[in-house]
Amino acid sequence: MLQSCVQQGDAMELASSDEALLSDAPVGGRLTVDLDAIRANYLSLSRQVTPATVAAVLKADAYGLGADIIAPELYEEGCRRFFVADIREAARLQDALPGDVEIYMLNGLPSGSEHAAASRGVRPVLNTLDQISAWQGICSRLGLRLGAAIQVDTGMSRLGLSAKDVDKLAEDHHWAKSFDPVLLLSHLACADEPDNDVNAEQLASFLVYAALLPCKELSIANSGGVFLGSAFHADCVRSGVALYGVNPTGRLRNPMRPAIQIEGRVIQLRDIAAGTGVGYGLCFTARASGTLATIGVGYADGWPRSLSGKGAVFFRGQRLPIVGRVSMDSIMVDVTELPRGAIKPDDLVELVGPHQTLEEVARDAGTIAYELLTAIGSRYARTYLKRAPGR
Ligand SMILES: *Cc1c(COP(=O)(O)O)cnc(C)c1O
């Protein structure tokens, strides 16, 4: 009996020290999010669009970077309007923010979610006439004239009312008695192509619809739209990717401040002889002898398989090409060009940072920075950088 108690005690002590050991254990990769850069990006967009305001788009957990951590930072800079995709994301954001904010759900009002949205004070972006009727219904039942946005489709064919729907709504504005149509929205299909005439055409139809509907404020621009000129700013721009430091302009110079760094850990080094095959499928064969480093980041960490034999990482400014296929938890890079002994197990290499932007990685991978961001996953050790207050 006594012995078993002692054993249990020992086991508990082991368990708690085990937790500490686990949290100190090195991970395969590290994600650093610069909150000051995100705040600076919010302020620079705000300055650019004044007197219009900037609403923050925090869907998909703030593009994978942590909505509950980023939202309060933006609130401190004055942001009071937020966009997410659905009611679950909206509820999580409400938990992270003071009550004096507007949270909109871009994906509309799925039937059955009216009560949850209304009782939480979350505002739907109404994308169909049925959703408008449903919101009217719940507002009348509750006796509350709640806010909502209405989205019109001006050419992207994704979400929002058609021209015919708008005509119907315009015939008679009685629906605006039961709820408050705060915002009229539309979304640009080609905002990152400043020379595409479609942008001006979408803006023109948007303004035609706006004249027909009794919404208080207008919003058509995403991050890219901010850089199409002040006509696109309307009353409010909805910015996501630019806040996170990605170049939204479709031009070479990035006006935003980069906000993330990704590093991967060297988990093994290996000297190989000429003719050695590397990775799944042995798709790469070394032409000469050399040295490989295996890095503990793979496609489960959002480093896509399309970077197999294509992308690179950096170490002290030296480009180290990826060789062979990207695995789930690791990649192999050629470190032969580094001086012997310069790189060691446990060293960190740069995947995204001063030498390689997220946009460059996206180009190598044949995708866009948005997809890489939202694929980052939960395995990285995360660090949020923030200047000490009052400095
Ligand atoms: C995602 C989204 C945005 C934000 O787009 P960014 O290009 O990241 O700024 C704005 N509006 C709508 C409707 C969206 O779906």
Coordinates of C-alpha atoms and ligand atoms in Angstrom, one line a residue:
M1 CA 0.0 0.0 0.0
L2 CA 2.6 2.4 1.2
Q3 CA 4.8 1.4 -1.7
S4 CA 2.0 2.0 -4.3
C5 CA 1.4 5.5 -2.8
V6 CA 5.1 6.4 -3.2
Q7 CA 5.0 5.1 -6.7
Q8 CA 2.0 7.2 -7.6
G9 CA 3.7 10.2 -6.1
D10 CA 6.8 9.5 -8.2
A11 CA 4.6 9.1 -11.3
M12 CA 2.9 12.4 -10.7
E13 CA 6.2 14.2 -10.2
L14 CA 7.4 12.6 -13.4
A15 CA 4.3 13.6 -15.2
S16 CA 4.6 17.3 -14.3
S17 CA 8.3 17.4 -15.1
D18 CA 7.4 15.6 -18.4
E19 CA 5.1 18.5 -19.2
A20 CA 7.8 21.0 -18.7
L21 CA 10.2 18.9 -20.7
L22 CA 7.7 18.7 -23.5
S23 CA 7.1 22.4 -23.7
D24 CA 10.9 23.0 -23.9
A25 CA 11.5 20.3 -26.4
P26 CA 12.7 21.5 -29.8
V27 CA 10.1 21.5 -32.5
G28 CA 10.6 21.1 -36.3
G29 CA 9.7 24.7 -37.1
R30 CA 9.1 28.1 -35.7
L31 CA 6.6 30.7 -36.8
T32 CA 7.2 34.3 -35.7
V33 CA 4.3 36.8 -36.1
D34 CA 5.2 40.4 -35.7
L35 CA 2.2 42.1 -34.1
D36 CA 3.8 45.5 -34.4
A37 CA 4.1 45.0 -38.2
I38 CA 0.4 44.0 -38.4
R39 CA -0.5 47.1 -36.4
A40 CA 1.7 49.3 -38.6
N41 CA 0.0 47.8 -41.7
Y42 CA -3.4 48.6 -40.3
L43 CA -2.4 52.2 -39.7
S44 CA -0.8 52.6 -43.1
L45 CA -3.9 51.3 -44.8
S46 CA -6.1 53.6 -42.6
R47 CA -4.0 56.6 -43.6
Q48 CA -4.2 55.6 -47.2
V49 CA -8.0 55.3 -47.3
T50 CA -9.1 58.1 -44.9
P51 CA -11.9 59.2 -44.6
A52 CA -12.9 55.7 -45.4
T53 CA -12.3 53.1 -42.6
V54 CA -10.5 49.8 -42.6
A55 CA -12.4 46.7 -41.5
A56 CA -10.1 43.7 -40.6
V57 CA -10.7 40.4 -42.3
L58 CA -9.9 37.7 -39.8
K59 CA -11.5 34.6 -41.4
A60 CA -9.7 31.3 -41.2
D61 CA -8.1 32.2 -37.9
A62 CA -6.7 35.4 -39.3
Y63 CA -5.3 33.5 -42.3
G64 CA -3.8 31.0 -40.0
L65 CA -1.9 33.5 -37.8
G66 CA -4.2 33.5 -34.7
A67 CA -7.4 35.7 -34.8
D68 CA -7.7 35.8 -31.0
I69 CA -4.2 37.3 -30.7
I70 CA -4.4 39.7 -33.7
A71 CA -7.9 41.0 -33.2
P72 CA -7.2 42.8 -29.8
E73 CA -4.1 44.4 -31.4
L74 CA -6.2 45.9 -34.2
Y75 CA -8.9 46.9 -31.7
E76 CA -6.2 48.9 -29.9
E77 CA -5.4 50.7 -33.2
G78 CA -9.0 51.7 -33.5
C79 CA -10.5 48.9 -35.6
R80 CA -14.1 48.3 -34.8
R81 CA -15.4 46.3 -37.8
F82 CA -14.3 42.7 -38.4
F83 CA -15.2 40.1 -41.0
V84 CA -15.0 36.4 -40.6
A85 CA -16.5 33.5 -42.7
D86 CA -19.1 31.9 -40.3
I87 CA -20.7 32.0 -36.9
R88 CA -18.1 29.8 -35.2
E89 CA -15.3 32.1 -36.2
A90 CA -17.5 35.1 -35.2
A91 CA -18.2 33.6 -31.7
R92 CA -14.4 33.0 -31.2
L93 CA -13.7 36.6 -32.2
Q94 CA -16.4 37.9 -29.8
D95 CA -14.6 36.1 -26.9
A96 CA -11.4 37.9 -27.8
L97 CA -12.8 41.4 -28.2
P98 CA -14.7 44.1 -26.2
G99 CA -18.4 44.4 -27.0
D100 CA -18.3 47.6 -29.1
V101 CA -17.4 46.0 -32.4
E102 CA -19.3 44.9 -35.5
I103 CA -18.6 41.4 -36.6
Y104 CA -19.9 40.3 -40.0
M105 CA -20.1 36.7 -41.4
L106 CA -19.1 36.7 -45.1
N107 CA -20.6 33.4 -45.9
G108 CA -24.1 34.5 -45.3
L109 CA -26.8 33.2 -43.1
P110 CA -27.3 29.4 -43.4
S111 CA -30.8 28.5 -42.5
G112 CA -31.0 27.4 -38.9
S113 CA -28.3 29.9 -37.8
E114 CA -30.5 33.0 -37.6
H115 CA -31.2 32.7 -33.9
A116 CA -27.6 32.1 -33.0
A117 CA -26.5 35.1 -35.0
A118 CA -29.2 37.4 -33.7
S119 CA -28.8 36.5 -30.1
R120 CA -25.0 36.9 -30.2
G121 CA -25.3 40.2 -32.1
V122 CA -23.3 38.8 -35.0
R123 CA -24.2 40.4 -38.4
P124 CA -24.7 38.4 -41.5
V125 CA -23.7 39.4 -44.9
L126 CA -27.0 38.6 -46.7
N127 CA -26.2 37.0 -50.0
T128 CA -29.7 35.9 -51.2
L129 CA -33.3 37.1 -51.1
D130 CA -34.1 34.1 -48.8
Q131 CA -31.4 35.2 -46.4
I132 CA -32.9 38.7 -46.4
S133 CA -36.3 37.3 -45.6
A134 CA -34.9 35.1 -42.8
W135 CA -33.1 38.0 -41.2
Q136 CA -36.3 40.1 -41.5
G137 CA -38.2 37.2 -39.8
I138 CA -35.9 36.8 -36.8
C139 CA -35.6 40.6 -36.3
S140 CA -39.4 40.9 -36.3
R141 CA -39.8 38.0 -33.9
L142 CA -37.3 39.4 -31.5
G143 CA -38.6 43.0 -32.0
L144 CA -35.0 44.1 -32.6
R145 CA -33.9 46.1 -35.7
L146 CA -30.5 44.4 -35.9
G147 CA -27.7 45.3 -38.4
A148 CA -26.7 43.4 -41.4
A149 CA -24.8 43.8 -44.7
I150 CA -26.1 43.0 -48.1
Q151 CA -23.8 41.7 -50.8
V152 CA -24.4 42.3 -54.5
D153 CA -22.6 40.3 -57.2
T154 CA -21.0 42.7 -59.6
G155 CA -19.3 40.1 -61.8
M156 CA -17.4 37.5 -59.7
S157 CA -20.3 35.1 -59.7
R158 CA -19.5 33.8 -56.2
L159 CA -21.7 35.4 -53.6
G160 CA -24.4 38.1 -53.5
L161 CA -27.6 39.2 -55.1
S162 CA -28.0 39.2 -58.9
A163 CA -29.2 42.2 -60.8
K164 CA -32.7 40.7 -60.8
D165 CA -32.7 40.3 -57.0
V166 CA -31.6 43.9 -56.6
D167 CA -34.5 45.1 -58.8
K168 CA -36.9 43.2 -56.6
L169 CA -35.4 44.7 -53.4
A170 CA -35.5 48.2 -55.0
E171 CA -39.2 48.1 -55.9
D172 CA -40.2 48.5 -52.3
H173 CA -37.9 49.2 -49.3
H174 CA -40.3 47.9 -46.6
W175 CA -37.7 45.1 -45.8
A176 CA -35.4 47.9 -44.4
K177 CA -37.9 48.6 -41.6
S178 CA -37.3 45.3 -39.9
F179 CA -33.5 45.3 -40.0
D180 CA -30.8 47.9 -40.4
P181 CA -28.9 47.4 -43.8
V182 CA -25.7 49.0 -42.5
L183 CA -23.4 48.0 -45.4
L184 CA -23.7 47.3 -49.1
L185 CA -20.8 45.0 -50.2
S186 CA -19.4 43.7 -53.4
H187 CA -16.1 41.8 -54.0
L188 CA -13.6 42.4 -56.8
A189 CA -12.5 39.5 -58.9
C190 CA -9.2 41.0 -60.2
A191 CA -8.2 43.6 -57.5
D192 CA -4.5 42.4 -57.8
E193 CA -4.5 43.3 -61.5
P194 CA -4.6 47.1 -61.5
D195 CA -4.7 47.3 -65.3
N196 CA -7.7 45.0 -65.7
D197 CA -10.8 47.0 -66.9
V198 CA -13.0 44.6 -65.0
N199 CA -12.3 46.6 -61.8
A200 CA -13.8 49.8 -63.1
E201 CA -16.8 47.8 -64.6
Q202 CA -17.5 46.2 -61.2
L203 CA -17.3 49.5 -59.5
A204 CA -19.7 51.1 -62.0
S205 CA -22.3 48.3 -61.4
F206 CA -21.8 48.6 -57.7
L207 CA -22.6 52.3 -57.7
V208 CA -25.7 51.6 -59.8
Y209 CA -26.9 49.1 -57.2
A210 CA -26.0 51.4 -54.4
A211 CA -28.3 54.1 -55.8
L212 CA -31.2 51.7 -55.7
L213 CA -30.8 50.3 -52.1
P214 CA -31.1 52.1 -48.8
C215 CA -27.7 50.9 -47.3
K216 CA -25.8 53.5 -45.2
E217 CA -22.3 52.6 -46.2
L218 CA -20.6 51.1 -49.2
S219 CA -17.6 48.7 -49.4
I220 CA -16.1 47.1 -52.5
A221 CA -12.3 46.9 -51.9
N222 CA -10.3 44.1 -50.4
S223 CA -6.6 44.7 -49.8
G224 CA -5.9 44.9 -53.5
G225 CA -8.8 47.3 -54.0
V226 CA -7.1 49.8 -51.7
F227 CA -4.4 50.3 -54.3
L228 CA -6.8 50.9 -57.2
G229 CA -7.5 54.5 -56.3
S230 CA -9.8 56.4 -54.0
A231 CA -12.9 55.7 -56.0
F232 CA -12.6 52.1 -54.8
H233 CA -12.3 53.0 -51.1
A234 CA -16.0 54.0 -50.7
D235 CA -16.9 54.1 -47.0
C236 CA -15.0 51.1 -45.8
V237 CA -12.3 48.7 -47.2
R238 CA -12.1 45.1 -46.1
S239 CA -8.5 44.2 -45.7
G240 CA -7.0 40.8 -44.9
V241 CA -3.8 39.8 -46.6
A242 CA -2.2 43.3 -46.5
L243 CA -2.5 43.4 -42.8
Y244 CA -0.4 40.2 -42.6
G245 CA 2.3 41.8 -44.8
V246 CA 1.6 40.2 -48.1
N247 CA 1.9 42.4 -51.2
P248 CA -1.7 43.0 -52.3
T249 CA -0.9 45.2 -55.3
G250 CA 0.1 42.8 -58.1
R251 CA 3.1 45.0 -58.6
L252 CA 6.7 44.3 -57.6
R253 CA 7.2 46.7 -54.7
N254 CA 5.4 45.6 -51.5
P255 CA 3.9 48.7 -49.7
M256 CA 3.2 46.6 -46.6
R257 CA 5.6 45.5 -43.8
P258 CA 6.3 41.8 -43.8
A259 CA 4.8 40.3 -40.6
I260 CA 5.9 36.7 -40.5
Q261 CA 9.0 34.6 -40.4
I262 CA 9.2 30.8 -40.7
E263 CA 12.2 28.8 -39.6
G264 CA 12.9 25.1 -39.8
R265 CA 15.2 23.0 -37.6
V266 CA 18.0 20.9 -38.9
I267 CA 17.1 17.4 -37.6
Q268 CA 19.9 15.4 -39.4
L269 CA 22.9 15.9 -41.6
R270 CA 24.2 13.3 -44.0
D271 CA 27.1 13.0 -46.4
I272 CA 26.1 11.3 -49.6
A273 CA 28.1 9.8 -52.5
A274 CA 27.5 10.5 -56.1
G275 CA 24.6 8.5 -57.5
T276 CA 22.7 8.4 -54.1
G277 CA 18.9 8.7 -54.4
V278 CA 17.0 11.1 -52.2
G279 CA 13.5 11.1 -50.7
Y280 CA 10.2 9.3 -51.7
G281 CA 10.3 7.9 -55.2
L282 CA 14.1 8.6 -55.2
C283 CA 13.2 11.4 -57.6
F284 CA 16.5 13.1 -57.0
T285 CA 19.9 11.5 -57.6
A286 CA 23.0 13.3 -56.5
R287 CA 25.3 14.0 -59.4
A288 CA 28.3 14.5 -57.1
S289 CA 29.1 13.7 -53.5
G290 CA 27.9 16.2 -51.0
T291 CA 26.0 16.9 -47.8
L292 CA 22.3 17.0 -47.1
A293 CA 20.4 18.5 -44.2
T294 CA 17.0 17.2 -43.3
I295 CA 14.7 20.0 -42.0
G296 CA 11.8 19.2 -39.7
V297 CA 9.1 21.0 -41.7
G298 CA 6.9 19.2 -44.3
Y299 CA 3.6 19.4 -46.1
A300 CA 1.7 18.9 -42.9
D301 CA 3.2 22.3 -41.9
G302 CA 2.0 23.9 -45.1
W303 CA 5.2 23.5 -47.1
P304 CA 3.5 22.1 -50.2
R305 CA 4.7 19.1 -52.1
S306 CA 4.8 21.2 -55.2
L307 CA 8.1 22.6 -53.8
S308 CA 9.7 19.2 -54.3
G309 CA 13.0 19.8 -56.1
K310 CA 12.0 23.4 -56.6
G311 CA 12.1 25.7 -53.6
A312 CA 14.9 26.6 -51.3
V313 CA 15.7 27.6 -47.7
F314 CA 18.4 30.0 -46.5
F315 CA 21.1 29.7 -43.9
R316 CA 23.2 32.8 -43.1
G317 CA 22.2 34.2 -46.5
Q318 CA 23.2 31.1 -48.5
R319 CA 20.5 29.6 -50.7
L320 CA 20.1 25.9 -50.0
P321 CA 17.9 24.2 -52.7
I322 CA 15.3 21.6 -51.7
V323 CA 16.2 18.2 -53.2
G324 CA 13.8 15.3 -53.6
R325 CA 10.2 15.3 -52.6
V326 CA 8.7 17.2 -49.7
S327 CA 7.6 14.7 -47.1
M328 CA 4.8 15.1 -44.5
D329 CA 7.2 16.2 -41.7
S330 CA 10.5 17.0 -43.4
I331 CA 12.4 18.3 -46.4
M332 CA 15.9 17.6 -47.5
V333 CA 18.1 20.5 -48.6
D334 CA 21.6 20.5 -50.3
V335 CA 24.1 22.1 -47.9
T336 CA 27.2 21.1 -49.9
E337 CA 28.0 24.8 -50.8
L338 CA 28.3 25.7 -47.1
P339 CA 31.8 25.6 -45.5
R340 CA 32.2 22.2 -43.8
G341 CA 30.8 22.2 -40.3
A342 CA 29.0 25.6 -40.8
I343 CA 25.6 24.0 -40.3
K344 CA 24.8 21.7 -37.4
P345 CA 21.9 19.7 -36.1
D346 CA 19.4 21.9 -34.3
D347 CA 20.4 25.0 -36.3
L348 CA 17.4 26.9 -37.7
V349 CA 17.2 27.7 -41.4
E350 CA 15.0 30.4 -42.9
L351 CA 12.0 29.3 -44.9
V352 CA 10.3 32.8 -44.9
G353 CA 12.2 35.9 -43.8
P354 CA 14.6 38.5 -44.9
H355 CA 16.0 36.4 -47.8
Q356 CA 12.8 34.8 -49.1
T357 CA 9.4 36.3 -49.0
L358 CA 6.2 34.4 -48.7
E359 CA 5.3 35.6 -52.2
E360 CA 8.5 34.1 -53.6
V361 CA 7.8 30.7 -52.0
A362 CA 4.2 30.9 -53.3
R363 CA 5.6 31.5 -56.8
D364 CA 8.0 28.5 -56.6
A365 CA 5.1 26.4 -55.3
G366 CA 2.7 27.5 -58.1
T367 CA 0.2 29.0 -55.6
I368 CA -0.6 32.3 -53.8
A369 CA 0.6 33.6 -50.5
Y370 CA -3.0 33.3 -49.1
E371 CA -2.9 29.5 -49.5
L372 CA 0.5 29.2 -47.9
L373 CA -0.6 31.3 -44.9
T374 CA -3.8 29.4 -44.3
A375 CA -2.0 26.1 -44.5
I376 CA 0.6 26.9 -41.8
G377 CA -1.1 24.5 -39.4
S378 CA -0.7 24.0 -35.7
R379 CA 2.7 22.3 -35.3
Y380 CA 5.1 25.3 -35.3
A381 CA 6.3 26.8 -32.1
R382 CA 4.7 30.2 -32.3
T383 CA 6.2 33.5 -31.1
Y384 CA 4.3 36.8 -31.2
L385 CA 6.6 39.8 -31.2
K386 CA 5.4 42.9 -29.6
R387 CA 7.2 46.0 -28.5
A388 CA 7.0 46.6 -24.7
P389 CA 4.2 49.0 -24.0
G390 CA 5.2 52.6 -23.4
R391 CA 8.4 52.4 -25.6
Ligands
LIG1 C1 -11.4 37.3 -48.0 C2 -12.2 38.5 -48.3 C3 -11.7 39.8 -48.2 C4 -10.2 40.1 -47.8 O1 -9.4 39.9 -48.9 P1 -7.9 40.3 -48.9 O2 -7.5 40.1 -50.3 O3 -7.2 39.3 -48.1 O4 -7.8 41.6 -48.4 C5 -12.5 40.9 -48.4 N1 -13.8 40.7 -48.8 C6 -14.3 39.5 -49.0 C7 -15.7 39.3 -49.4 C8 -13.5 38.3 -48.8 O5 -14.0 37.1 -49.0

